[in-house]
XYZ file of C-alpha atoms in Angstrom:
677
model
C 36.539 -46.583 -21.424
C 36.579 -48.638 -18.237
C 37.883 -52.219 -17.985
C 34.411 -53.431 -17.019
C 32.879 -51.979 -20.184
C 35.665 -53.534 -22.276
C 34.928 -56.974 -20.754
C 31.218 -56.515 -21.533
C 32.074 -55.768 -25.182
C 34.290 -58.882 -25.459
C 31.526 -60.954 -23.871
C 29.001 -59.447 -26.278
C 31.239 -60.396 -29.214
C 31.513 -63.994 -27.971
C 27.758 -64.285 -27.364
C 26.959 -62.790 -30.790
C 29.419 -65.183 -32.490
C 28.026 -68.248 -30.685
C 24.442 -67.333 -31.546
C 25.351 -66.768 -35.196
C 27.219 -70.110 -35.416
C 24.369 -71.867 -33.650
C 21.917 -70.476 -36.189
C 23.904 -71.197 -39.360
C 26.371 -73.951 -38.367
C 24.693 -76.190 -35.833
C 21.050 -75.987 -36.975
C 21.948 -75.930 -40.664
C 23.831 -79.100 -41.609
C 26.761 -78.743 -43.906
C 29.086 -75.885 -44.620
C 28.643 -73.512 -47.498
C 29.748 -70.062 -48.508
C 26.185 -68.802 -48.105
C 25.982 -70.049 -44.507
C 29.273 -68.381 -43.675
C 27.938 -65.084 -45.126
C 24.638 -65.462 -43.258
C 26.522 -66.196 -40.013
C 28.695 -63.107 -40.529
C 25.675 -60.865 -41.163
C 23.834 -62.285 -38.144
C 26.951 -61.746 -36.024
C 27.111 -58.096 -37.119
C 23.417 -57.598 -36.248
C 23.573 -59.265 -32.840
C 26.866 -57.656 -31.855
C 25.585 -54.193 -32.811
C 22.375 -54.659 -30.790
C 24.354 -55.831 -27.764
C 26.677 -52.834 -28.127
C 23.642 -50.544 -28.014
C 22.502 -52.244 -24.820
C 25.946 -51.871 -23.232
C 26.152 -48.285 -24.583
C 29.906 -47.712 -24.057
C 31.142 -44.115 -23.907
C 34.032 -42.776 -25.969
C 36.134 -39.681 -25.432
C 36.104 -37.319 -28.401
C 38.696 -34.553 -28.684
C 38.276 -31.688 -31.157
C 41.016 -29.163 -31.787
C 40.414 -25.583 -32.890
C 42.366 -22.341 -33.139
C 41.199 -19.222 -31.291
C 42.463 -15.896 -32.580
C 42.862 -12.924 -30.220
C 40.324 -10.098 -30.476
C 41.208 -6.652 -31.760
C 38.729 -4.194 -30.241
C 38.346 -0.909 -32.116
C 36.368 1.740 -30.176
C 35.728 4.954 -32.126
C 34.639 8.261 -30.595
C 31.287 9.163 -32.189
C 30.782 12.434 -30.280
C 30.257 15.893 -31.744
C 33.695 17.049 -30.546
C 35.310 15.011 -33.353
C 33.344 17.002 -35.928
C 34.077 20.244 -34.048
C 37.816 19.499 -34.296
C 37.361 18.622 -38.006
C 38.607 15.064 -37.539
C 35.590 13.083 -38.760
C 37.175 12.144 -42.114
C 40.402 11.045 -40.418
C 38.393 8.827 -38.066
C 36.402 7.226 -40.905
C 39.479 6.616 -43.087
C 41.398 5.106 -40.163
C 38.500 2.791 -39.211
C 38.074 1.671 -42.817
C 41.811 0.952 -43.113
C 41.869 -1.139 -39.937
C 38.789 -3.217 -40.734
C 39.952 -3.943 -44.300
C 43.570 -4.797 -43.487
C 44.001 -8.430 -44.559
C 46.990 -9.081 -42.279
C 45.124 -7.855 -39.212
C 42.061 -9.899 -40.198
C 44.235 -13.023 -40.449
C 45.701 -12.488 -36.988
C 42.723 -11.013 -35.074
C 38.967 -11.125 -34.748
C 38.273 -7.427 -35.362
C 35.289 -6.067 -33.419
C 34.175 -2.444 -33.841
C 32.351 -0.211 -31.325
C 31.193 3.404 -31.492
C 30.788 5.417 -28.312
C 29.460 8.718 -27.075
C 27.173 8.722 -24.076
C 26.716 4.958 -24.632
C 28.776 2.142 -26.163
C 27.308 0.398 -29.222
C 28.486 -2.410 -31.511
C 28.466 -0.393 -34.720
C 30.840 0.894 -37.365
C 28.372 3.549 -38.539
C 29.669 6.961 -37.481
C 27.596 10.159 -37.365
C 29.587 12.249 -34.835
C 26.386 13.631 -33.300
C 26.580 12.234 -29.744
C 26.219 15.094 -27.264
C 28.384 13.538 -24.520
C 31.603 11.505 -24.305
C 31.557 8.850 -21.563
C 34.962 7.139 -21.747
C 34.646 5.879 -18.181
C 31.619 3.781 -19.216
C 33.475 2.510 -22.311
C 36.242 0.863 -20.280
C 33.810 -0.540 -17.700
C 31.588 -2.178 -20.311
C 34.436 -3.477 -22.453
C 36.019 -4.876 -19.292
C 32.917 -6.996 -18.701
C 32.779 -8.285 -22.279
C 36.494 -9.111 -22.703
C 37.291 -10.100 -19.136
C 38.908 -13.486 -19.847
C 40.292 -12.965 -23.349
C 43.290 -11.485 -25.114
C 41.832 -8.306 -26.621
C 44.180 -5.398 -27.362
C 42.074 -2.262 -27.782
C 42.466 0.595 -30.235
C 40.822 3.736 -28.857
C 40.191 6.302 -31.622
C 39.371 9.551 -29.802
C 40.396 13.077 -28.888
C 40.495 12.013 -25.215
C 38.095 14.755 -24.080
C 35.549 13.270 -21.677
C 32.447 15.294 -20.759
C 30.657 12.997 -18.306
C 31.544 10.316 -15.757
C 34.529 9.559 -13.561
C 38.103 10.127 -14.750
C 38.681 7.408 -17.339
C 42.334 6.962 -16.315
C 41.139 5.018 -13.258
C 38.673 2.771 -15.099
C 41.322 2.149 -17.792
C 43.661 0.772 -15.100
C 41.039 -1.873 -14.244
C 40.628 -2.807 -17.914
C 43.085 -5.699 -18.198
C 43.939 -5.212 -21.860
C 46.636 -3.271 -23.698
C 45.231 0.063 -24.914
C 46.438 1.778 -28.085
C 45.003 5.314 -28.209
C 44.835 6.806 -31.702
C 44.801 10.556 -31.118
C 42.448 12.745 -33.147
C 42.806 16.504 -33.011
C 45.222 19.387 -33.158
C 48.125 19.337 -30.690
C 49.316 22.890 -31.392
C 48.697 25.112 -28.354
C 46.858 28.340 -29.197
C 46.219 31.320 -26.945
C 42.799 30.680 -25.474
C 40.562 31.977 -22.693
C 37.776 29.715 -21.489
C 35.279 29.153 -18.690
C 36.076 25.601 -17.627
C 33.596 25.340 -14.757
C 30.493 27.199 -13.699
C 28.848 25.965 -10.515
C 25.428 27.182 -9.426
C 22.535 25.707 -7.445
C 19.524 24.546 -9.428
C 17.109 26.393 -7.123
C 17.107 29.691 -5.255
C 14.545 31.441 -3.091
C 12.735 34.639 -3.843
C 14.351 37.833 -2.466
C 17.496 35.923 -1.501
C 20.952 35.911 -3.065
C 22.353 32.736 -4.602
C 26.073 31.938 -5.024
C 27.823 31.393 -8.354
C 31.338 30.036 -8.872
C 33.167 30.377 -12.202
C 36.656 29.124 -13.095
C 38.430 30.998 -15.898
C 41.541 29.386 -17.461
C 44.099 30.860 -19.876
C 46.380 28.932 -22.253
C 49.120 31.109 -23.718
C 52.475 32.809 -23.205
C 51.712 36.539 -22.968
C 49.961 38.410 -20.179
C 46.347 39.181 -21.132
C 43.552 41.290 -19.677
C 39.880 40.522 -20.255
C 36.527 41.045 -18.609
C 34.216 38.491 -17.064
C 30.561 39.458 -17.505
C 27.249 37.895 -16.429
C 24.154 39.146 -18.225
C 20.432 38.534 -17.849
C 18.599 39.410 -21.064
C 20.525 42.524 -22.106
C 21.310 43.677 -18.576
C 24.728 43.172 -16.955
C 24.274 41.825 -13.430
C 27.959 41.179 -12.624
C 31.360 42.015 -14.146
C 35.008 41.822 -13.176
C 38.345 42.509 -14.915
C 40.550 39.410 -15.137
C 44.344 39.466 -15.641
C 46.127 36.200 -16.456
C 49.527 35.051 -17.732
C 51.515 31.843 -18.219
C 52.312 31.346 -14.525
C 49.017 32.666 -13.142
C 46.786 30.990 -15.705
C 43.503 30.559 -13.798
C 41.183 32.479 -11.519
C 38.219 31.373 -9.436
C 35.415 33.929 -9.306
C 32.901 33.700 -6.469
C 29.955 36.081 -6.403
C 26.232 36.233 -5.648
C 23.225 37.229 -7.733
C 19.824 38.415 -6.582
C 16.686 36.313 -6.984
C 14.048 38.934 -7.760
C 11.308 37.043 -9.642
C 9.719 33.598 -9.492
C 10.324 31.048 -12.270
C 13.228 29.899 -14.440
C 15.726 32.737 -14.819
C 18.361 32.474 -17.585
C 21.845 33.992 -17.450
C 24.897 34.132 -19.696
C 28.423 34.104 -18.258
C 31.157 35.257 -20.646
C 34.860 35.948 -20.614
C 35.433 38.458 -23.428
C 37.532 36.603 -26.073
C 40.931 37.685 -27.293
C 41.190 38.857 -30.886
C 43.531 35.958 -31.748
C 41.440 33.164 -30.209
C 40.637 30.207 -32.457
C 37.772 28.737 -30.391
C 35.363 31.323 -28.971
C 32.596 28.839 -28.142
C 34.228 27.993 -24.794
C 34.280 31.664 -23.781
C 30.676 31.613 -22.593
C 28.291 29.395 -20.695
C 24.538 29.767 -20.340
C 22.982 28.748 -17.056
C 19.610 28.939 -15.381
C 18.212 28.994 -11.856
C 14.638 28.253 -10.838
C 13.442 30.834 -8.326
C 10.845 29.509 -5.877
C 8.990 31.450 -3.238
C 9.012 28.880 -0.457
C 10.887 25.871 0.842
C 9.213 22.634 1.905
C 10.032 21.613 5.462
C 9.826 18.000 6.544
C 10.009 16.886 10.159
C 11.500 13.524 11.140
C 10.245 12.678 14.622
C 12.130 9.908 16.399
C 13.209 8.728 19.827
C 15.933 6.392 18.529
C 19.200 6.909 16.685
C 19.522 4.936 13.467
C 21.423 5.197 10.132
C 18.036 5.391 8.390
C 17.593 8.942 9.671
C 20.754 10.214 8.001
C 19.938 8.393 4.746
C 16.461 9.942 4.664
C 17.834 13.429 5.299
C 20.431 13.070 2.525
C 17.868 11.768 0.030
C 15.213 14.371 0.810
C 17.627 17.309 0.864
C 19.235 16.278 -2.424
C 16.435 18.469 -3.777
C 17.292 21.985 -2.611
C 13.597 22.833 -2.339
C 13.343 20.727 0.793
C 14.685 20.983 4.317
C 14.680 18.236 6.961
C 14.488 18.888 10.700
C 14.995 16.208 13.388
C 12.775 16.516 16.452
C 11.844 14.609 19.580
C 8.095 14.042 20.068
C 7.911 16.571 22.926
C 9.570 19.279 20.806
C 7.479 18.724 17.683
C 4.180 20.166 18.922
C 5.640 23.662 19.271
C 6.532 23.707 15.546
C 3.762 21.583 14.008
C 2.550 24.370 11.703
C 6.002 24.785 10.103
C 5.974 21.453 8.262
C 4.327 20.145 5.091
C 5.072 16.520 5.982
C 5.882 14.594 9.154
C 7.892 11.359 9.136
C 7.323 9.274 12.277
C 10.218 6.883 12.740
C 9.450 3.751 14.810
C 6.696 5.405 16.912
C 5.888 4.275 20.436
C 3.702 5.467 23.299
C 5.693 8.731 23.632
C 4.227 9.765 20.235
C 0.677 9.899 21.605
C 0.384 13.701 21.605
C 1.976 13.825 18.117
C -0.599 11.436 16.648
C -3.449 13.345 18.293
C -2.209 16.678 16.893
C -1.723 15.276 13.386
C -5.208 13.744 13.469
C -6.740 17.009 14.638
C -5.020 19.057 11.911
C -5.490 16.378 9.229
C -1.736 16.514 8.431
C 0.012 14.170 5.979
C 2.432 11.684 7.528
C 4.799 8.825 6.765
C 5.187 6.068 9.355
C 8.364 3.970 9.222
C 8.165 0.937 11.483
C 10.679 -1.585 12.713
C 11.452 -3.913 15.605
C 11.248 -0.955 18.061
C 7.777 0.131 16.914
C 4.990 -0.216 19.499
C 2.285 -1.592 17.216
C -0.196 -1.973 20.061
C -0.021 1.812 20.484
C -0.176 2.517 16.717
C -3.156 0.178 16.284
C -4.995 1.983 19.082
C -4.541 5.374 17.378
C -5.386 4.416 13.784
C -8.836 3.815 12.345
C -7.557 3.068 8.849
C -5.353 0.021 9.405
C -4.189 -2.542 11.917
C -1.066 -4.656 12.113
C -1.464 -8.078 13.741
C 1.971 -8.992 14.994
C 3.934 -11.685 16.690
C 6.990 -11.226 18.861
C 9.330 -12.425 16.100
C 11.239 -10.375 13.547
C 11.711 -11.208 9.878
C 13.722 -9.896 6.913
C 11.697 -8.833 3.873
C 12.970 -7.987 0.406
C 11.073 -5.525 -1.841
C 9.138 -6.373 -4.995
C 7.905 -3.466 -7.127
C 4.206 -3.113 -7.918
C 4.195 -1.974 -11.559
C 0.507 -1.005 -11.332
C 1.027 1.711 -8.720
C -0.897 4.763 -9.929
C -0.409 7.742 -7.598
C 2.884 8.924 -9.137
C 5.481 7.749 -11.650
C 7.870 5.097 -10.382
C 11.101 3.821 -11.891
C 12.327 0.310 -11.153
C 15.576 0.776 -9.230
C 16.342 -2.935 -9.551
C 14.608 -3.467 -6.208
C 15.233 -7.212 -6.531
C 18.918 -6.531 -5.776
C 18.181 -4.496 -2.634
C 18.989 -6.018 0.773
C 16.038 -6.941 3.013
C 14.487 -4.679 5.636
C 14.030 -5.917 9.178
C 10.454 -5.866 10.429
C 8.135 -7.411 12.984
C 6.528 -10.579 11.664
C 2.801 -10.129 11.055
C 0.084 -9.022 8.661
C -1.399 -5.611 7.902
C -5.131 -5.079 7.419
C -6.609 -1.907 5.922
C -10.083 -0.483 6.476
C -9.759 2.050 3.622
C -8.548 1.855 -0.010
C -4.762 1.757 -0.281
C -2.077 1.278 -2.917
C 1.062 -0.828 -2.633
C 4.360 0.515 -3.944
C 6.479 -2.434 -2.793
C 5.302 -5.890 -1.798
C 7.059 -8.050 0.781
C 9.204 -10.845 -0.569
C 10.041 -13.623 1.867
C 12.678 -16.266 1.027
C 12.380 -15.361 -2.646
C 8.570 -15.724 -2.677
C 6.453 -12.651 -3.363
C 3.596 -12.144 -0.913
C 0.506 -9.944 -1.142
C 1.525 -8.098 2.028
C 2.706 -4.480 1.564
C 6.235 -3.428 2.440
C 5.609 0.191 1.359
C 2.057 1.460 0.821
C 0.171 4.758 0.530
C -3.423 5.699 1.264
C -5.674 8.756 0.989
C -8.601 9.518 3.311
C -10.505 12.763 3.880
C -7.971 14.777 1.883
C -5.050 13.436 3.929
C -2.204 11.333 2.527
C -0.268 8.743 4.447
C 2.511 6.232 3.753
C 3.607 3.147 5.675
C 7.004 1.451 5.425
C 7.046 -1.856 7.294
C 10.767 -2.216 7.986
C 13.989 -0.568 9.088
C 17.280 -0.498 7.161
C 16.460 1.847 4.291
C 20.045 3.165 4.523
C 21.150 -0.158 3.024
C 18.907 0.512 0.014
C 20.601 3.848 -0.597
C 24.034 2.183 -0.390
C 22.962 -0.601 -2.787
C 21.583 1.975 -5.206
C 25.018 3.626 -5.256
C 26.634 0.286 -6.122
C 24.063 -0.360 -8.869
C 24.134 3.085 -10.505
C 27.467 4.649 -9.451
C 25.546 7.329 -7.564
C 22.631 8.113 -5.267
C 20.570 9.960 -7.894
C 18.113 7.165 -8.717
C 17.299 6.339 -5.085
C 17.117 10.003 -4.057
C 14.667 10.633 -6.907
C 12.517 7.733 -5.692
C 12.387 9.123 -2.139
C 11.877 12.639 -3.551
C 8.819 11.574 -5.547
C 7.319 9.858 -2.503
C 7.943 12.941 -0.349
C 6.540 15.241 -3.039
C 3.377 13.115 -3.236
C 2.950 13.047 0.547
C 3.665 16.762 0.991
C 1.026 17.695 -1.584
C -2.738 17.343 -1.624
C -3.172 17.579 -5.394
C -5.921 15.405 -6.847
C -4.867 12.123 -8.424
C -4.755 12.240 -12.249
C -5.159 9.462 -14.780
C -2.206 10.873 -16.743
C 0.949 11.725 -14.811
C 3.972 13.445 -16.382
C 7.504 13.590 -14.979
C 9.852 16.286 -16.376
C 12.189 19.116 -15.302
C 11.522 22.816 -15.662
C 14.777 23.327 -17.580
C 17.575 21.311 -19.206
C 21.085 22.079 -20.402
C 21.595 21.686 -24.124
C 23.808 18.593 -23.713
C 21.453 16.864 -21.253
C 19.628 13.669 -22.114
C 16.053 15.022 -22.237
C 13.595 12.229 -21.393
C 9.967 12.814 -20.374
C 8.165 9.985 -18.551
C 4.428 9.379 -18.312
C 1.982 6.941 -16.754
C -1.596 6.420 -17.923
C -4.340 4.711 -15.902
C -7.785 3.472 -16.823
C -10.936 4.682 -15.071
C -10.278 2.281 -12.185
C -6.780 3.778 -11.799
C -5.085 0.617 -12.989
C -1.971 1.050 -15.132
C -2.856 0.787 -18.821
C -0.044 -0.845 -20.803
C -1.988 -0.534 -24.080
C -2.373 3.243 -24.122
C -1.315 5.314 -27.138
C 0.415 8.410 -25.780
C 1.992 11.160 -27.838
C 3.551 14.537 -27.151
C 2.933 17.695 -29.151
C 5.800 20.122 -28.672
C 6.075 23.776 -29.727
C 9.100 26.053 -29.606
C 7.710 29.385 -28.373
C 10.642 31.292 -29.891
C 10.592 29.886 -33.440
C 7.036 28.525 -33.623
C 8.341 25.147 -34.784
C 6.184 22.160 -33.759
C 7.056 18.522 -33.221
C 4.978 15.391 -32.549
C 6.439 12.199 -31.136
C 4.942 8.988 -29.693
C 5.760 7.604 -26.253
C 7.300 4.139 -25.982
C 6.424 1.732 -23.165
C 9.468 0.815 -21.072
C 8.690 -1.245 -17.984
C 5.936 0.493 -16.054
C 6.482 3.907 -17.706
C 5.951 5.497 -21.075
C 9.008 7.473 -22.210
C 9.896 9.848 -25.027
C 13.444 11.028 -25.775
C 13.654 14.669 -26.845
C 17.440 14.942 -26.905
C 18.813 17.015 -29.753
C 16.251 19.818 -29.599
C 17.616 23.297 -30.156
C 17.781 25.738 -27.264
C 14.614 27.673 -26.471
C 11.341 27.753 -24.540
C 8.928 24.898 -25.199
C 5.282 24.235 -24.435
C 3.977 20.698 -24.731
C 0.782 18.671 -24.471
C 0.758 14.943 -23.732
C -2.471 13.221 -24.791
C -3.966 9.744 -25.090
C -5.430 9.116 -28.551
C -8.490 7.021 -27.591
C -9.672 9.117 -24.616
C -10.091 12.805 -23.918
C -7.236 12.931 -21.407
C -4.282 15.306 -21.746
C -1.738 17.196 -19.645
C 0.149 20.349 -20.642
C 3.387 21.845 -19.378
C 6.522 23.650 -20.402
C 10.293 23.610 -20.054
C 13.349 25.514 -21.222
C 16.502 24.222 -22.934
C 19.603 26.270 -22.125
C 22.009 26.737 -25.028
C 25.186 24.830 -24.234
C 27.183 22.270 -26.199
C 29.822 20.701 -23.990
C 31.407 18.956 -27.000
C 32.381 22.334 -28.494
C 34.395 23.446 -25.487
C 37.633 21.749 -26.574
C 40.389 23.169 -28.745
C 42.912 20.309 -28.584
C 43.117 16.590 -28.020
C 44.038 15.513 -24.484
C 47.353 13.989 -25.563
C 48.864 13.795 -22.071
C 46.042 11.734 -20.588
C 45.808 9.376 -23.567
C 49.555 8.704 -23.478
C 49.339 7.974 -19.760
C 46.497 5.516 -20.368
C 48.666 3.742 -22.959
C 51.662 3.554 -20.592
C 49.549 2.219 -17.698
C 48.155 -0.584 -19.880
C 51.452 -1.598 -21.574
C 50.196 -0.209 -24.866
C 51.344 2.723 -26.964
C 49.772 5.954 -28.189
C 49.747 6.958 -31.857
C 48.521 9.903 -33.862
C 46.021 9.149 -36.591
C 48.713 9.643 -39.249
C 50.824 6.835 -37.713
C 48.569 4.084 -39.086
C 51.390 1.926 -40.480
C 53.396 2.032 -37.244
C 50.356 0.906 -35.233
C 49.577 -1.967 -37.601
C 53.173 -3.174 -37.609
C 53.307 -3.015 -33.816
C 50.201 -5.194 -33.535
C 51.456 -7.696 -36.111
C 54.920 -8.008 -34.527
C 53.749 -8.232 -30.914
C 54.253 -11.779 -29.644
C 51.661 -11.280 -26.898
C 48.925 -11.584 -29.494
C 49.155 -15.124 -30.833
C 46.464 -17.553 -31.873
C 45.928 -20.284 -29.284
C 45.156 -23.894 -30.159
C 42.484 -25.229 -27.834
C 40.876 -28.610 -27.475
C 37.347 -29.533 -26.599
C 37.086 -32.925 -24.927
C 33.658 -34.532 -24.807
C 32.327 -37.945 -23.790
C 30.041 -39.388 -26.476
C 27.792 -42.440 -25.733
C 27.585 -45.029 -28.506
C 23.793 -44.683 -28.648
C 24.316 -41.193 -30.145
C 26.264 -42.745 -33.061
C 23.420 -43.139 -35.580
C 25.653 -44.997 -38.078
C 25.324 -48.093 -35.884
C 21.565 -48.162 -36.539
C 22.327 -47.980 -40.255
C 24.702 -50.972 -39.934
C 22.035 -53.028 -38.086
C 19.424 -52.184 -40.708
C 21.821 -52.923 -43.567
C 22.951 -56.298 -42.201
C 19.372 -57.459 -41.559
C 18.273 -56.293 -45.023
C 21.174 -58.026 -46.785
C 20.532 -61.257 -44.912
C 16.829 -61.191 -45.812
C 17.334 -60.328 -49.492
C 20.070 -62.972 -50.039
C 17.982 -65.674 -48.391
C 14.941 -64.564 -50.404
C 16.994 -64.628 -53.604
C 18.222 -68.181 -52.868
C 14.707 -69.368 -52.110
C 15.399 -70.066 -48.454
C 12.381 -67.994 -47.359
């Protein structure tokens, strides 16, 4: 409280006292006990009112004790059940959460993880993937500024993501791995890796790489075999021993028929092997009879060109060729789509040829684009420009209807540089991304598509798309999401298929451990996205005849259904809308493969290294008492007394209003009782 406020309070006390004495001493002759009481009550009333007017502020300090967190993350993947450790995991978790000494010292928080991390102590051991890398990243965000030793109950076998040793180093907490699984080393042959392209071309040969690993002491001889149906298409004798315990097999297979072709790679198991599931892997290749070729025509060098090539060719069905305008005309018939990057007057013959052949194209403009030339060649749109440039950020149009779009968190993408101006269209068009200027969304398109006379065209009003691909990598730890976005746009532009009210996005085949999600978009008769549609999928296993019906759930601007957990086989499906006679049919194949059943032992070495790097310690599940005692005795994990200092104004102290009311009431009742009123 300041000196000035203190002086005001003293002055208020003096004024209140003088007014009370004036009322009951000066104006009322004679002294009595009643007058003294009345003067006191009036003083209390006046002084309290003046205090409210001054409204002094008081510092209030509250003390509280904050216990450290004890994070318990339990592996909920199918590998725990495969190693017969599910009961050990449940008993250990129950013992930790019910330990009274640990509960007194820590705030115990339980998570279960597989492909995702969830706040749950309910364990099913059915997760098809183990993503330990994601576990440490997400826990690191939650417990960034706290003391939170972490117990990691797992076998240490990760099936997806980056090596978790590196993400664990960035997790600034002590880690105590509790190891589940057998540590005895058995003789075992396994296929640890099998690399093959997703697509191949008819009448060509496609490469396959397989890595066979042996764990054991004695020299063994086995046979590596690849079969298609009941026919052996490749075989090789493999000899391995303790010192030469792995072999990389590289070979090619023939692509003789179109469609999804399934294969089985197997290393014949030893008679003494305990785990024979990891001796084989099923894989599939989709054989296609042609490859889409896309031309990028440009007279300038720019990072955008490389980013576009990488994104487009991430799908092996597509090939990108860079050409100068004068070289393009000789090969115009070789391409399904032409991308014109920052066109100028040297593109005149290219535009004329594309117009004559009614060829699909994608124009990407920027500060070097000659819009006067482009405007003179196009009948469908014009761009009225100034001589200034501007930076525009993207804003997704969720009502886009030509193909299914996913929101890549476009709001986080850096702006594209473009010529300042406005675009005008003479034909119907659809906007994929709107321009956003200084945080304000405009109605001007940044990326738009249009269809006229059976020809499709796209316009991107800005350069710098390479920055989008880089930002997508930062957002998603990979280029997959952005490359899929560009791939869908290219697929739409390279095709002349009629627009449908119901669009489905799915793959032709999935591995058994994949997350199988089918996306759909439904549009009303005006081709506006319908967020109130009732979509469902009817699924039939062609091998067993089993049927399944599931509803789609609206997520953002897509409807999605998760089909993970289906057994391997060939499936036909029909997606339909319940209120209208609109449906789409298709099919896919699930390849038999359970990555969680490929492990025979816990990864003890890696888990111990994680513990050492984090100043923790590794324990086996049977060492429960030693772990608990270590946590209880560790002086790093102490409760911390903290204080919360707040400034409270007197006007918030409602008791003062009660005092004013009480003093006025007492004064009135006493005077009334004595007949003075």
